[in-house]
XYZ file of C-alpha atoms in Angstrom:
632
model
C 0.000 0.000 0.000
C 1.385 3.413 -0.948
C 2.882 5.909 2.013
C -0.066 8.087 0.830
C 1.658 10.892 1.782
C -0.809 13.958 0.208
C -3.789 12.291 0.585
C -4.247 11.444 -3.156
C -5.896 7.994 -2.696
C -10.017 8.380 -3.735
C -12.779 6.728 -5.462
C -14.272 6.965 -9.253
C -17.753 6.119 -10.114
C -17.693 4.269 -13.324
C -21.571 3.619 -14.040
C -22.593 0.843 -11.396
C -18.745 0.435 -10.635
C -16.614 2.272 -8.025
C -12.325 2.216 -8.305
C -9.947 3.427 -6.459
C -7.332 5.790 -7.879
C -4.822 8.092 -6.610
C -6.204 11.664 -7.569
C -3.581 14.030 -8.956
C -6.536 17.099 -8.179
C -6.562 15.973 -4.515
C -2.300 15.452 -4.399
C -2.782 19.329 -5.714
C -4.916 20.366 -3.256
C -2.839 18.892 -0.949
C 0.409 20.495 -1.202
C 1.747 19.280 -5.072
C 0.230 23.217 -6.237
C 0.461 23.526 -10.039
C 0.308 19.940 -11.065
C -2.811 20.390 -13.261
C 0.037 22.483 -15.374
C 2.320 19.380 -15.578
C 2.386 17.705 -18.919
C 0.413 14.743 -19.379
C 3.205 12.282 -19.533
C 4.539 13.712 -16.474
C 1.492 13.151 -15.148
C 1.149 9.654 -16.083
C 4.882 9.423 -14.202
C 3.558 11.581 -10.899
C 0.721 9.227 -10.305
C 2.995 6.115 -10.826
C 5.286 7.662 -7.705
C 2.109 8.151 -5.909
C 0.452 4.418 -6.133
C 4.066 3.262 -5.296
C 4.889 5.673 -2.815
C 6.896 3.123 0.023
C 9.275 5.214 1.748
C 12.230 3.425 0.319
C 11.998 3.082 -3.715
C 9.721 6.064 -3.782
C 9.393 8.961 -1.202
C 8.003 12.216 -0.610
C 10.325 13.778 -1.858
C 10.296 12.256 -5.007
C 7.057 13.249 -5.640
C 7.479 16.948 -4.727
C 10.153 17.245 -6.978
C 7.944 16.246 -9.341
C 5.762 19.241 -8.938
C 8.770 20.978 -8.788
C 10.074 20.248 -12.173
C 7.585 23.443 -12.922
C 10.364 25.468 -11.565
C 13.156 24.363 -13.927
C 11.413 22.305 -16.396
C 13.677 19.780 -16.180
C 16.760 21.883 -16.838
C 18.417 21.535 -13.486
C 18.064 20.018 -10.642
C 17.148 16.712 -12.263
C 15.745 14.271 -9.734
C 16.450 10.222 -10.346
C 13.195 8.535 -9.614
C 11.729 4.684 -9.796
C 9.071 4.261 -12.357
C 7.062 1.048 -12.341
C 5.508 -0.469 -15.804
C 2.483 -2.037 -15.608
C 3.199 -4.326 -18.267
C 6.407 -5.730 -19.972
C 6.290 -6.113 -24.157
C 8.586 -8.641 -26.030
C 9.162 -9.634 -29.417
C 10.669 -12.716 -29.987
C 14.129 -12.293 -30.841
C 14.739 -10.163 -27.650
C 12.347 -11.596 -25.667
C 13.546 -15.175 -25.620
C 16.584 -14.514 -23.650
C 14.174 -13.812 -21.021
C 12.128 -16.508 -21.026
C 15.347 -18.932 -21.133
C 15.992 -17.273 -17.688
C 12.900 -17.876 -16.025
C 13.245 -21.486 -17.198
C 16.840 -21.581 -15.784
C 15.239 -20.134 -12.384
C 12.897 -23.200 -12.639
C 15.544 -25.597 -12.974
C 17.293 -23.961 -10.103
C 14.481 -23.917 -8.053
C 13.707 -27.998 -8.861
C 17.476 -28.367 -8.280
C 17.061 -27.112 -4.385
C 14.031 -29.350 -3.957
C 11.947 -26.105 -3.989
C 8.533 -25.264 -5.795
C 9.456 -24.788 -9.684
C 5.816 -23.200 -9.977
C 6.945 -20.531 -7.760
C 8.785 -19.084 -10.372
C 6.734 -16.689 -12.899
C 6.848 -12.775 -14.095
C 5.420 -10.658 -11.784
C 4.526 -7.890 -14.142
C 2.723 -9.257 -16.748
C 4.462 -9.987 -20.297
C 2.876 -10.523 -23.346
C 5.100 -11.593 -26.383
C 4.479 -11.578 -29.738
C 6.207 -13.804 -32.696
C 6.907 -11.414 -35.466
C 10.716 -10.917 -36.064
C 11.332 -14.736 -37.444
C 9.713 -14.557 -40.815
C 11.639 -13.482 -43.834
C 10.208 -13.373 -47.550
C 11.911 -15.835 -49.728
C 8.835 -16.294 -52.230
C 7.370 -13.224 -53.350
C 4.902 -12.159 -56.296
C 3.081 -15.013 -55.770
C -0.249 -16.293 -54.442
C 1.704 -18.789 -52.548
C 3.776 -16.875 -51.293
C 2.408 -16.342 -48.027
C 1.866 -20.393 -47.447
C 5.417 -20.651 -48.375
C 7.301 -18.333 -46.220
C 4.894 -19.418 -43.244
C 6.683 -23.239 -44.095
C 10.224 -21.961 -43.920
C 9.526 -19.811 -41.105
C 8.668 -22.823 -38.718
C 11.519 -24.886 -40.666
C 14.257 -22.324 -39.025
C 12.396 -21.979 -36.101
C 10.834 -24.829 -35.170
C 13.293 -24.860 -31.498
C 12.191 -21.673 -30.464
C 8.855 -21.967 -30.673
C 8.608 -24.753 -29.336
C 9.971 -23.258 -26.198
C 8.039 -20.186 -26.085
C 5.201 -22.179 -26.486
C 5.782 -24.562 -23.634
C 6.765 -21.200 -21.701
C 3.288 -19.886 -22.449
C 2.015 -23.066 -20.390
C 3.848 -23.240 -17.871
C 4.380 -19.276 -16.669
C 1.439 -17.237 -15.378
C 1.755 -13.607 -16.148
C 2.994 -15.047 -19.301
C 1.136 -14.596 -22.740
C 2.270 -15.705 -26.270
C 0.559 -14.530 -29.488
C 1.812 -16.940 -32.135
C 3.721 -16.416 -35.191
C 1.662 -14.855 -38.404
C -0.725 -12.781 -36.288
C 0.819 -9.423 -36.905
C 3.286 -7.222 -35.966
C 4.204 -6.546 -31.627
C 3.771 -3.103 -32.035
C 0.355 -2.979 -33.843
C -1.098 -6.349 -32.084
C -0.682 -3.956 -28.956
C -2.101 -1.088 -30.332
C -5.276 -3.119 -32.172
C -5.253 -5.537 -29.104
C -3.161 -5.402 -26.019
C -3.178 -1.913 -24.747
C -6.291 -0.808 -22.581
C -5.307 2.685 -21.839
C -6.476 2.383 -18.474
C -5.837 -1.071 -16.294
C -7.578 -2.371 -13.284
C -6.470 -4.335 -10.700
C -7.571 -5.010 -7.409
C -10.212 -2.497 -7.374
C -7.840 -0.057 -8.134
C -7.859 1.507 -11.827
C -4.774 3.412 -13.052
C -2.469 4.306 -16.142
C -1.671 1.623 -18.689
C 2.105 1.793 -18.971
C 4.771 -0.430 -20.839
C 8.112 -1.265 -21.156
C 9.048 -3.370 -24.312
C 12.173 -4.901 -25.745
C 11.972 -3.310 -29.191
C 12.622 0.080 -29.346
C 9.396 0.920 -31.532
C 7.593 0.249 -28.165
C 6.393 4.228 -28.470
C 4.426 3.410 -31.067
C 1.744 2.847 -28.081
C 2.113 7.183 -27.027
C -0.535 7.229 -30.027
C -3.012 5.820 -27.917
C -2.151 7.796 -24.858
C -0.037 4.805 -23.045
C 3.031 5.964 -21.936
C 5.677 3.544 -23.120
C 9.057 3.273 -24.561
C 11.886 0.553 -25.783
C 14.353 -0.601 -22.957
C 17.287 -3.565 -23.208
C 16.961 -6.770 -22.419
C 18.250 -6.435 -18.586
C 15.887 -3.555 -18.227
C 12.748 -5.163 -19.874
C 14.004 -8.810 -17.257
C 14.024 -6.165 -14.274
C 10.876 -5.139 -14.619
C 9.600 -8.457 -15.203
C 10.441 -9.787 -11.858
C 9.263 -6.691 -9.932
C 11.858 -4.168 -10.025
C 11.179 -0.330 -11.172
C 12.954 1.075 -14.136
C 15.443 3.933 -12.463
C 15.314 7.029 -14.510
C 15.948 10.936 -14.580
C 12.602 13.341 -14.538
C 12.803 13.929 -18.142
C 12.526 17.760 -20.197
C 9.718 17.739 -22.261
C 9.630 19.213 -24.829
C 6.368 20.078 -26.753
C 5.362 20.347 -30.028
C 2.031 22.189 -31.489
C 0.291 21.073 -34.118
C -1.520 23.378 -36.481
C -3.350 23.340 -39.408
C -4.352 20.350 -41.804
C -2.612 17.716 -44.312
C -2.998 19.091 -47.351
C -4.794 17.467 -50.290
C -2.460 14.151 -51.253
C -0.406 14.371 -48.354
C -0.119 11.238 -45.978
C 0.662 10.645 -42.354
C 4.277 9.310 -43.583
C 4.723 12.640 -45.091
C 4.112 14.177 -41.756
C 6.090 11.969 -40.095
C 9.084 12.122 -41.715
C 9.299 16.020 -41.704
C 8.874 15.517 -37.692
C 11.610 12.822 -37.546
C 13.547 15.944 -39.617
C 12.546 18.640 -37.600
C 13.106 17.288 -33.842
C 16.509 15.612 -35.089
C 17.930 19.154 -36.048
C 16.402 20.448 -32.920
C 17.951 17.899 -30.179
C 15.565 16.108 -28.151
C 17.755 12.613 -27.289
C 16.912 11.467 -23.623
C 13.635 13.245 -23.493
C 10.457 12.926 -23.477
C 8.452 14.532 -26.625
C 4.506 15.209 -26.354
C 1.960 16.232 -28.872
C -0.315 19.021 -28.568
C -2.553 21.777 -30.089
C -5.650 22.181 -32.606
C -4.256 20.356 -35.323
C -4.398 17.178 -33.421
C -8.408 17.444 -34.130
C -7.217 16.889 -37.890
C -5.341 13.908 -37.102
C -6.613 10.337 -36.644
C -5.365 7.924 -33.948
C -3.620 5.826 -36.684
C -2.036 9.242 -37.633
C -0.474 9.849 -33.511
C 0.515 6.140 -33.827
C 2.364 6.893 -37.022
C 4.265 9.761 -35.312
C 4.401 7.648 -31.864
C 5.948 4.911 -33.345
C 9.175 6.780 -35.193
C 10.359 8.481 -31.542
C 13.339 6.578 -32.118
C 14.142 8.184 -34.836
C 13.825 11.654 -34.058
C 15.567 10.593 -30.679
C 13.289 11.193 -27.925
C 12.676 8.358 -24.981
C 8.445 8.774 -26.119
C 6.136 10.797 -28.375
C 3.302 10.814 -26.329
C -0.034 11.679 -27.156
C -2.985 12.656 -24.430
C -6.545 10.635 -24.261
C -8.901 12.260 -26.852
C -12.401 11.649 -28.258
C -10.403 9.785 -31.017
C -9.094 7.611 -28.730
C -12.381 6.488 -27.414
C -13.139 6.018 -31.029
C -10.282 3.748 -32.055
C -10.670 1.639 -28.730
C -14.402 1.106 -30.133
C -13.621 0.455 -33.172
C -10.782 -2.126 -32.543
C -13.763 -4.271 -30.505
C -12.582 -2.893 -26.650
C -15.877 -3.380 -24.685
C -17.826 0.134 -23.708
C -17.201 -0.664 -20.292
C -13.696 -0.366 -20.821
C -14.324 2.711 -23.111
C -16.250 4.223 -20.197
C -13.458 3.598 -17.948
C -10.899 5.283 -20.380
C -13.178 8.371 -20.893
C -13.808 8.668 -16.987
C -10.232 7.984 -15.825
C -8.570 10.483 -18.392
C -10.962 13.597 -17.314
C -10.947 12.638 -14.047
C -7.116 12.747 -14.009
C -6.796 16.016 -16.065
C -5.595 13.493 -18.919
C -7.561 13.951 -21.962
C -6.705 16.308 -24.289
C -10.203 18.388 -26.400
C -10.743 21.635 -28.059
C -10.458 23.679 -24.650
C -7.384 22.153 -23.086
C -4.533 24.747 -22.952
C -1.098 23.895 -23.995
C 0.596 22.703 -20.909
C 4.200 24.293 -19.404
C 6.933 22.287 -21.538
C 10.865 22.639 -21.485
C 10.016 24.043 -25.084
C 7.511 23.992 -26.729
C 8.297 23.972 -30.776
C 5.473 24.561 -33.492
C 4.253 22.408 -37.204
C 1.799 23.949 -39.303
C 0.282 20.949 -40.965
C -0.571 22.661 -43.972
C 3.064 22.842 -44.959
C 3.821 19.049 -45.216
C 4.962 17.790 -49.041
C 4.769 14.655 -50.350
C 8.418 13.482 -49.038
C 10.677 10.548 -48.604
C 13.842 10.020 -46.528
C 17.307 8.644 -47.431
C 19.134 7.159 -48.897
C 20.827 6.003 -44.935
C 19.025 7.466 -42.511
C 15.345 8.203 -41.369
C 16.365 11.980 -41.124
C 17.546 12.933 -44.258
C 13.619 13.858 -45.793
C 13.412 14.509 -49.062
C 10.787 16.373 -51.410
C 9.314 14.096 -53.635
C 10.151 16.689 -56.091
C 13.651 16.982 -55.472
C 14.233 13.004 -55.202
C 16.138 12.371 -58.833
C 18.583 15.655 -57.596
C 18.990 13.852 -54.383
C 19.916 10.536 -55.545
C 22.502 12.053 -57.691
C 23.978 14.454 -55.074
C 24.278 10.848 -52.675
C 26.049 8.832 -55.748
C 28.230 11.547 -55.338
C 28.770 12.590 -52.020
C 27.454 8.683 -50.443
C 29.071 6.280 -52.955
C 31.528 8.235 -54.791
C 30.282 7.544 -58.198
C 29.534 11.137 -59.349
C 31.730 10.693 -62.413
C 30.941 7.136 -62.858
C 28.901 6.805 -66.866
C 25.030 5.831 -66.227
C 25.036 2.868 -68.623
C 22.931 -0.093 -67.684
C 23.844 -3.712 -67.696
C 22.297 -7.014 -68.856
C 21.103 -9.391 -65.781
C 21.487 -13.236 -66.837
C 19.119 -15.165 -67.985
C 16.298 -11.709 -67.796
C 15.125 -9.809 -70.607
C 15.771 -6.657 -68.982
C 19.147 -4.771 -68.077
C 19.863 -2.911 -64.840
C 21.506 0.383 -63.511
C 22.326 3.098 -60.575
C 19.204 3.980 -58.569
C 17.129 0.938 -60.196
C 14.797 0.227 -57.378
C 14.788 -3.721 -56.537
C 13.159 -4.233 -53.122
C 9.508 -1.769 -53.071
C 8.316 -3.186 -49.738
C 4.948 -2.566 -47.674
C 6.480 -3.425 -44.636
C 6.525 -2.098 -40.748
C 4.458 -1.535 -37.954
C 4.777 2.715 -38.831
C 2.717 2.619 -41.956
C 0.580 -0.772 -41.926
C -1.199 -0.103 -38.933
C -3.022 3.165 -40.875
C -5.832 2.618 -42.928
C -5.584 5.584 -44.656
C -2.253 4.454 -46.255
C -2.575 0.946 -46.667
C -6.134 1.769 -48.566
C -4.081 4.491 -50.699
C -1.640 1.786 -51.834
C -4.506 -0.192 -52.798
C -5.952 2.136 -54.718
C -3.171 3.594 -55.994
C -2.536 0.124 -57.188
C -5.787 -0.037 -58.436
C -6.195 2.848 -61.211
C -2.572 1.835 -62.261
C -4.128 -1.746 -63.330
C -6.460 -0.303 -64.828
C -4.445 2.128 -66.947
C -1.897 -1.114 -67.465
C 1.153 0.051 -65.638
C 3.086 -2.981 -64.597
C 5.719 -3.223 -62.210
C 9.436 -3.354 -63.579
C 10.687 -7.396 -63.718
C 13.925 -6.037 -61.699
C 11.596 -5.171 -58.522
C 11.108 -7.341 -55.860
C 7.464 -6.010 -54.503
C 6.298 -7.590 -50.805
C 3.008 -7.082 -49.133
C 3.332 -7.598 -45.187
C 0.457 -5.978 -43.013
C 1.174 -5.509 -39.610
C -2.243 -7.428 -38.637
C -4.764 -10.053 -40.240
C -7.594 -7.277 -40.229
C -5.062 -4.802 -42.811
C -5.825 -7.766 -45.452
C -9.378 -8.467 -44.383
C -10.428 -4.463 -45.091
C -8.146 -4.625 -48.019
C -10.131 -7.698 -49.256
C -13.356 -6.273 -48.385
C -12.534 -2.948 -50.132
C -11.621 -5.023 -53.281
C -7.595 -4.058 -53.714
C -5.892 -6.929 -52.248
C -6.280 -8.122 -55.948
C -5.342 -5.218 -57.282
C -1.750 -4.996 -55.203
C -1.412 -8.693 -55.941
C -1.678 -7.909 -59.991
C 1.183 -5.660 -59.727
C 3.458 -7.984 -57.870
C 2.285 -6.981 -54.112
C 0.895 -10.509 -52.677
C 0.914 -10.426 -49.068
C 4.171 -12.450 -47.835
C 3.985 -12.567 -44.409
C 2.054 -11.284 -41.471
C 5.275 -9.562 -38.993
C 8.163 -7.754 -39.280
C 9.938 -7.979 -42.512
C 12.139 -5.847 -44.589
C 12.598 -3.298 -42.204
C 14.641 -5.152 -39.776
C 16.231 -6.785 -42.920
C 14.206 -9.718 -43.168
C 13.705 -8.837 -46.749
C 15.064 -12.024 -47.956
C 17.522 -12.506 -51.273
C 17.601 -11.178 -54.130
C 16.691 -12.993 -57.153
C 20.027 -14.460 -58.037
C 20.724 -13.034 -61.095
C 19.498 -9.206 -60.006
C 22.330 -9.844 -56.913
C 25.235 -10.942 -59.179
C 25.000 -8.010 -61.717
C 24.541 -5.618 -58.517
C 27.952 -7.313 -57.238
C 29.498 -7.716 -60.177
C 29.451 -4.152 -61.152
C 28.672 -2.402 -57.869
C 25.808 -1.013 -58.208
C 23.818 1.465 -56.595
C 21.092 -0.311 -55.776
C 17.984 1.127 -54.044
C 14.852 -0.025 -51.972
C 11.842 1.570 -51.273
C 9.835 0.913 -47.965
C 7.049 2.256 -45.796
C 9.486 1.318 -42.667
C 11.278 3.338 -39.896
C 15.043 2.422 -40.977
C 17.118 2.702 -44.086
C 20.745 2.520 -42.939
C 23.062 1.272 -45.411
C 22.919 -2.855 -45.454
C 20.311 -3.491 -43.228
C 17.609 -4.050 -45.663
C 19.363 -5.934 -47.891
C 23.338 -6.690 -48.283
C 23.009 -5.748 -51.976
C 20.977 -2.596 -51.696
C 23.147 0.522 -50.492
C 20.541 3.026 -50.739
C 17.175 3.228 -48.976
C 14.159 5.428 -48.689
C 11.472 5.408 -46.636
C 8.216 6.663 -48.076
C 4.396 5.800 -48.021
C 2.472 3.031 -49.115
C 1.252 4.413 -51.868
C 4.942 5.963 -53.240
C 6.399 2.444 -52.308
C 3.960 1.262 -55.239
C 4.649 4.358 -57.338
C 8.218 3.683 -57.327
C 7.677 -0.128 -57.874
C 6.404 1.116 -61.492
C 8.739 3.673 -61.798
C 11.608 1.468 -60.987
C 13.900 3.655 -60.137
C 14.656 6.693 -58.147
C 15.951 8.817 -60.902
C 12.408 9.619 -62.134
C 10.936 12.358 -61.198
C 7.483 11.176 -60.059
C 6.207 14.928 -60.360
C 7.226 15.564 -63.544
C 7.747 12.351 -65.319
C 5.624 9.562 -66.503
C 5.376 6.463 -64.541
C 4.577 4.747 -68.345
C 1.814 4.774 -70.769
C -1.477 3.308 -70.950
C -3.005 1.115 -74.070
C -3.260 3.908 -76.074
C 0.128 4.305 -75.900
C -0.658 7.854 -73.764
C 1.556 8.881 -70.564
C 0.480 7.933 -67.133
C 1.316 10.469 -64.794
C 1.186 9.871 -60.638
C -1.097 12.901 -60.522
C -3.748 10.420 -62.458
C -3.686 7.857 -60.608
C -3.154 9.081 -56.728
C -6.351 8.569 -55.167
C -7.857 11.498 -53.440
C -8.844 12.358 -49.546
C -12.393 11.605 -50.221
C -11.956 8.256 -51.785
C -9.795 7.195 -49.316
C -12.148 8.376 -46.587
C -14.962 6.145 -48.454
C -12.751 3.159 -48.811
C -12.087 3.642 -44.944
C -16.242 3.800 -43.917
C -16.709 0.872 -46.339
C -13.741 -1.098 -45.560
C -13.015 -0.955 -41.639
C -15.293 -2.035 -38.855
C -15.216 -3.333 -35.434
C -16.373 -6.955 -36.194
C -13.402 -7.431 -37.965
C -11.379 -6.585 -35.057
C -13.582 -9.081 -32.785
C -13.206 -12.013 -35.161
C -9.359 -11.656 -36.249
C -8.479 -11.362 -32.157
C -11.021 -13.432 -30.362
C -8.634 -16.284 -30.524
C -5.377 -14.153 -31.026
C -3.397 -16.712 -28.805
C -4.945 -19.748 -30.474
C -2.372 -19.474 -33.956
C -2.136 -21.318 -36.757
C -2.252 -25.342 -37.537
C 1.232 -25.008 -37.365
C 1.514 -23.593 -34.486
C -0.899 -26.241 -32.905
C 0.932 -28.704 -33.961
C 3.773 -27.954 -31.750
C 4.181 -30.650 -29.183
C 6.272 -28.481 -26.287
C 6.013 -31.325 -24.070
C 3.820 -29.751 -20.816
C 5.554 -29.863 -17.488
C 6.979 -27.466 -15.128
C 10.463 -27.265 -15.960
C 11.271 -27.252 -19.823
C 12.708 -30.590 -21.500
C 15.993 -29.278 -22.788
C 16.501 -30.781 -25.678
């Protein structure tokens, strides 16, 4: 039981249902003055040092100086306090290390004649399988079948121990491989936004072992990436030690222009907070254009905090959260519970919240985001789409040093096509960033469609991949009719988890990597993923760009990043006439009307009501039962 030293602990009505809660407007009343002024992630942190308030890991004192970060805002005078997670999130590569210590525990436990059952989390972890698969087939309607095979081919011995961990732990949850991706199975699935337990309701927080963890600020759950060690800590009860972070605002304004997308946006805020410095610190979201911005849109900008630098990009409780939860098939008693909490709490953000005190506060008119991408090494380095051919030849000069090297192409064995500098031979719908926003994913599809129909095929050197973060991406694609459409251009989905952008991308068709070698080319990729440095997507492919779903397909027809997709024709139609990107991006309104036909709650009910039941694969792993694992 918490110290309770400023009298914070009190009651909220919840329709029939009455919580506890430690009240940050009665710790204010009661000697924490100017709290309410705090920013809301602070606030998340203030209330997690009063529920844990024991005289020892957390004092008094730690919690004034938490009320008295409005004095230096985090400048000076910066106060090391214990913050516990409610929740611990793995992926698999990361997280099995962990799990293989809790089953060494058991051992040891068995070993001293003690209870091996004795041994389990005691924050609760849920881990998802979705860093394993890697697309060898591609282009194919198989190909989803076939990388699923060689996926439990290479890791058969792995799963079968996280499965028999999932048995044998409490506190212990596995979702199995092919579901979707960690960060967007939380999001869709996980996260609750507010948790309960014991009577006692308070923030949903999370650490996780991938550093995309902030993905989750979008939905107003304060959460970042920690290492391994950390993420173990935490697991078996211990708080994560940290500085009272700056914070350091930034006000939205404005609204996306006509044909701009939420990776736009994002990559001219990865741009704009790298130049401005914001490493070890906590960034939050506020202002009037927020009320132009969806929830997938915060979750877009939440999820690249690692690449602008910042420890979270947090985003407060709105009405669109409420909205998302419903639509994503939370129950309305949960909703309720969100919606009461976060006012309650001074938590969620509206029309008539003022801009809270930040260490700075910087400002983005949304109205001035371009159509962009970012490369060719790093997430930073954004790009017009205009200026993209100039910027590919300023890197093959100043990146590769090839600026006086002749543009000729060469022949590729064996292909009835030749290939060159800038040719673009992995276009990838990939990563948690982009695939968990409707509004994207349904551009690419109908991007994809009106280039079928104007017969613009992909070029025969690009190797396209379709990966959505979740099973529901492909149902509202299928329902909205463009999952055959991406498929006719080369985009079949390959795999449900985390793919090129952690440079699972697979190989290279053989005879695309040996004239790439054997002449050293400058090869690019194109992918709607957070990463592009230099031989992590692919050995062969030294330059990468990060753009939207619907330029990854646009490129994919282009084939290569010397056209200028603002001036130049992607190809010509069957009349022989030129096929611009201007005729066939889709507009706001059709993508708003492929949204309201295409996504709905049930299909959020019936993809996760039996999220940790997997695939007949997966059932068919034998892990053997029993309390201590069978080491094989």
């Amino acid at each position: 039981m918490s110290a309770d030293s400023f009298s914070a602990r009190d009651t909220l009505q919840v329709g029939d249902k009455t919580y506890g809660c430690f009240s940050l407007h009665k710790a204010e009343a009661n000697g924490l003055t100017g709290i309410s002024r705090l920013p809301v992630s602070l606030k998340v942190l203030l209330e997690n040092l009063l529920r844990h308030e024991d005289g020892r890991t957390v004092s008094a004192d730690d919690i004034r100086a938490m009320a008295g970060w409005l004095d230096t805002r985090g400048t000076t005078d910066r106060r090391e306090i214990a913050f516990r997670p409610t929740r611990v999130l793995m992926q698999d590569f990361t997280g099995v290390p962990a799990v293989v210590d809790l089953a060494a525990m058991r051992d040891a436990m068995a070993d001293l004649g003690g209870d091996a059952t004795r041994i389990n989390p005691l924050a609760p972890v849920d881990l998802v399988i979705d860093h394993s698969v890697m697309v060898d087939r591609f282009g194919t309607p198989d190909a989803l079948a076939y990388n699923r095979q060689r996926e439990y081919e290479r890791n058969r011995e792995r799963y079968t121990f996280l499965k028999w961990g999932r048995e044998a732990f409490a506190n212990f949850s596995v979702v199995p491989p092919e579901t979707g991706i960690v960060h967007q199975v939380n999001l869709e699935y996980l996260a609750r936004v507010v948790w309960t337990n014991d009577g006692l309701a308070f923030p949903d927080t999370v650490v996780g072992t991938d550093s995309h963890t902030t993905m989750i600020n979008g939905l107003g759950v304060l959460g970042w990436g920690v290492g391994g060690i950390e993420a173990e800590a935490v697991m078996l009860g211990q708080p994560v030690s940290m500085l009272i972070p700056e914070v350091i605002g930034v006000e939205l304004t404005g609204e996306l222009r006509e044909g701009v997308t939420a990776t736009d946006l994002v990559l001219r805020i990865v741009e704009m907070l790298r130049a401005h410095g914001v490493v070890g610190k906590f960034v939050e979201f506020c202002g009037a254009g927020l009320s132009h911005l969806t929830l997938e849109d915060q979750a877009t900008i939440a999820n690249m905090a690692p690449e602008y630098g910042a420890t979270c990009g947090f985003f407060p409780v709105s009405a669109e959260t409420l909205d998302y939860l419903r639509i994503t098939g939370r129950s309305e008693e949960q909703v309720a519970l969100v919606e009461a909490y976060a006012k309650a709490q001074g938590m969620f953000r509206d029309a008539a919240t003022p801009i809270p005190a930040f260490t700075t506060c910087l400002r983005l008119d949304l109205s001035t985001i371009e159509p962009s991408i970012a490369g060719p090494k790093r997430p930073q380095d954004r790009v017009a789409l205009k200026d993209a051919p100039a910027a590919f030849t300023r890197a093959m000069a100043e990146e590769y040093g090839k600026a006086d090297e002749p543009g000729g192409r060469v022949p590729v064995a064996g292909g009835d096509f030749d290939l060159g500098h800038g040719d673009v031979v992995i276009a990838a719908i990939t990563s948690c960033t982009n695939t968990s926003n409707p509004s994207v994913m349904l551009a690419a599809g109908l991007l994809a469609r009106k280039a079928r129909e104007k017969g613009l095929t992909v070029k025969p050197w690009v190797k396209t991949s379709l990966a959505p973060g979740s099973q529901v991406v492909s149902d509202y694609l299928e329902r909205a009719g463009l999952l055959d459409d991406l498929a006719a251009l080369g985009f079949d989905v390959v795999a449900y988890g985390c793919t090129t952008c952690i440079g699972n991308s697979g190989p290279l068709p053989d005879a695309v990597a040996a004239a790439i070698g054997e002449h050293d080319l400058v090869a690019c990729s194109v992918l709607s993923g957070n990463r592009n440095f230099e031989g992590r997507v692919n050995p062969h492919v030294k330059a990468n760009w990060l753009a939207s779903p619907p330029l990854v397909v646009a490129y994919a027809i282009a084939g290569n990043l010397g056209v200028d997709l603002a001036t130049e024709p992607l190809g010509e139609d069957a009349d022989g006439n030129p096929v611009f990107l201007k005729d066939i991006w889709p507009t706001n309104a059709e993508i708003r009307q492929a949204i309201r036909s295409a996504v709905n709650r049930e299909a959020f009910i019936a993809r996760y009501a039996d999220v940790f039941g997997g695939d007949e694969d997966w059932r068919a792993i034998d892990a053997g039962g029993g309390d201590t694992y069978a080491w094989d």
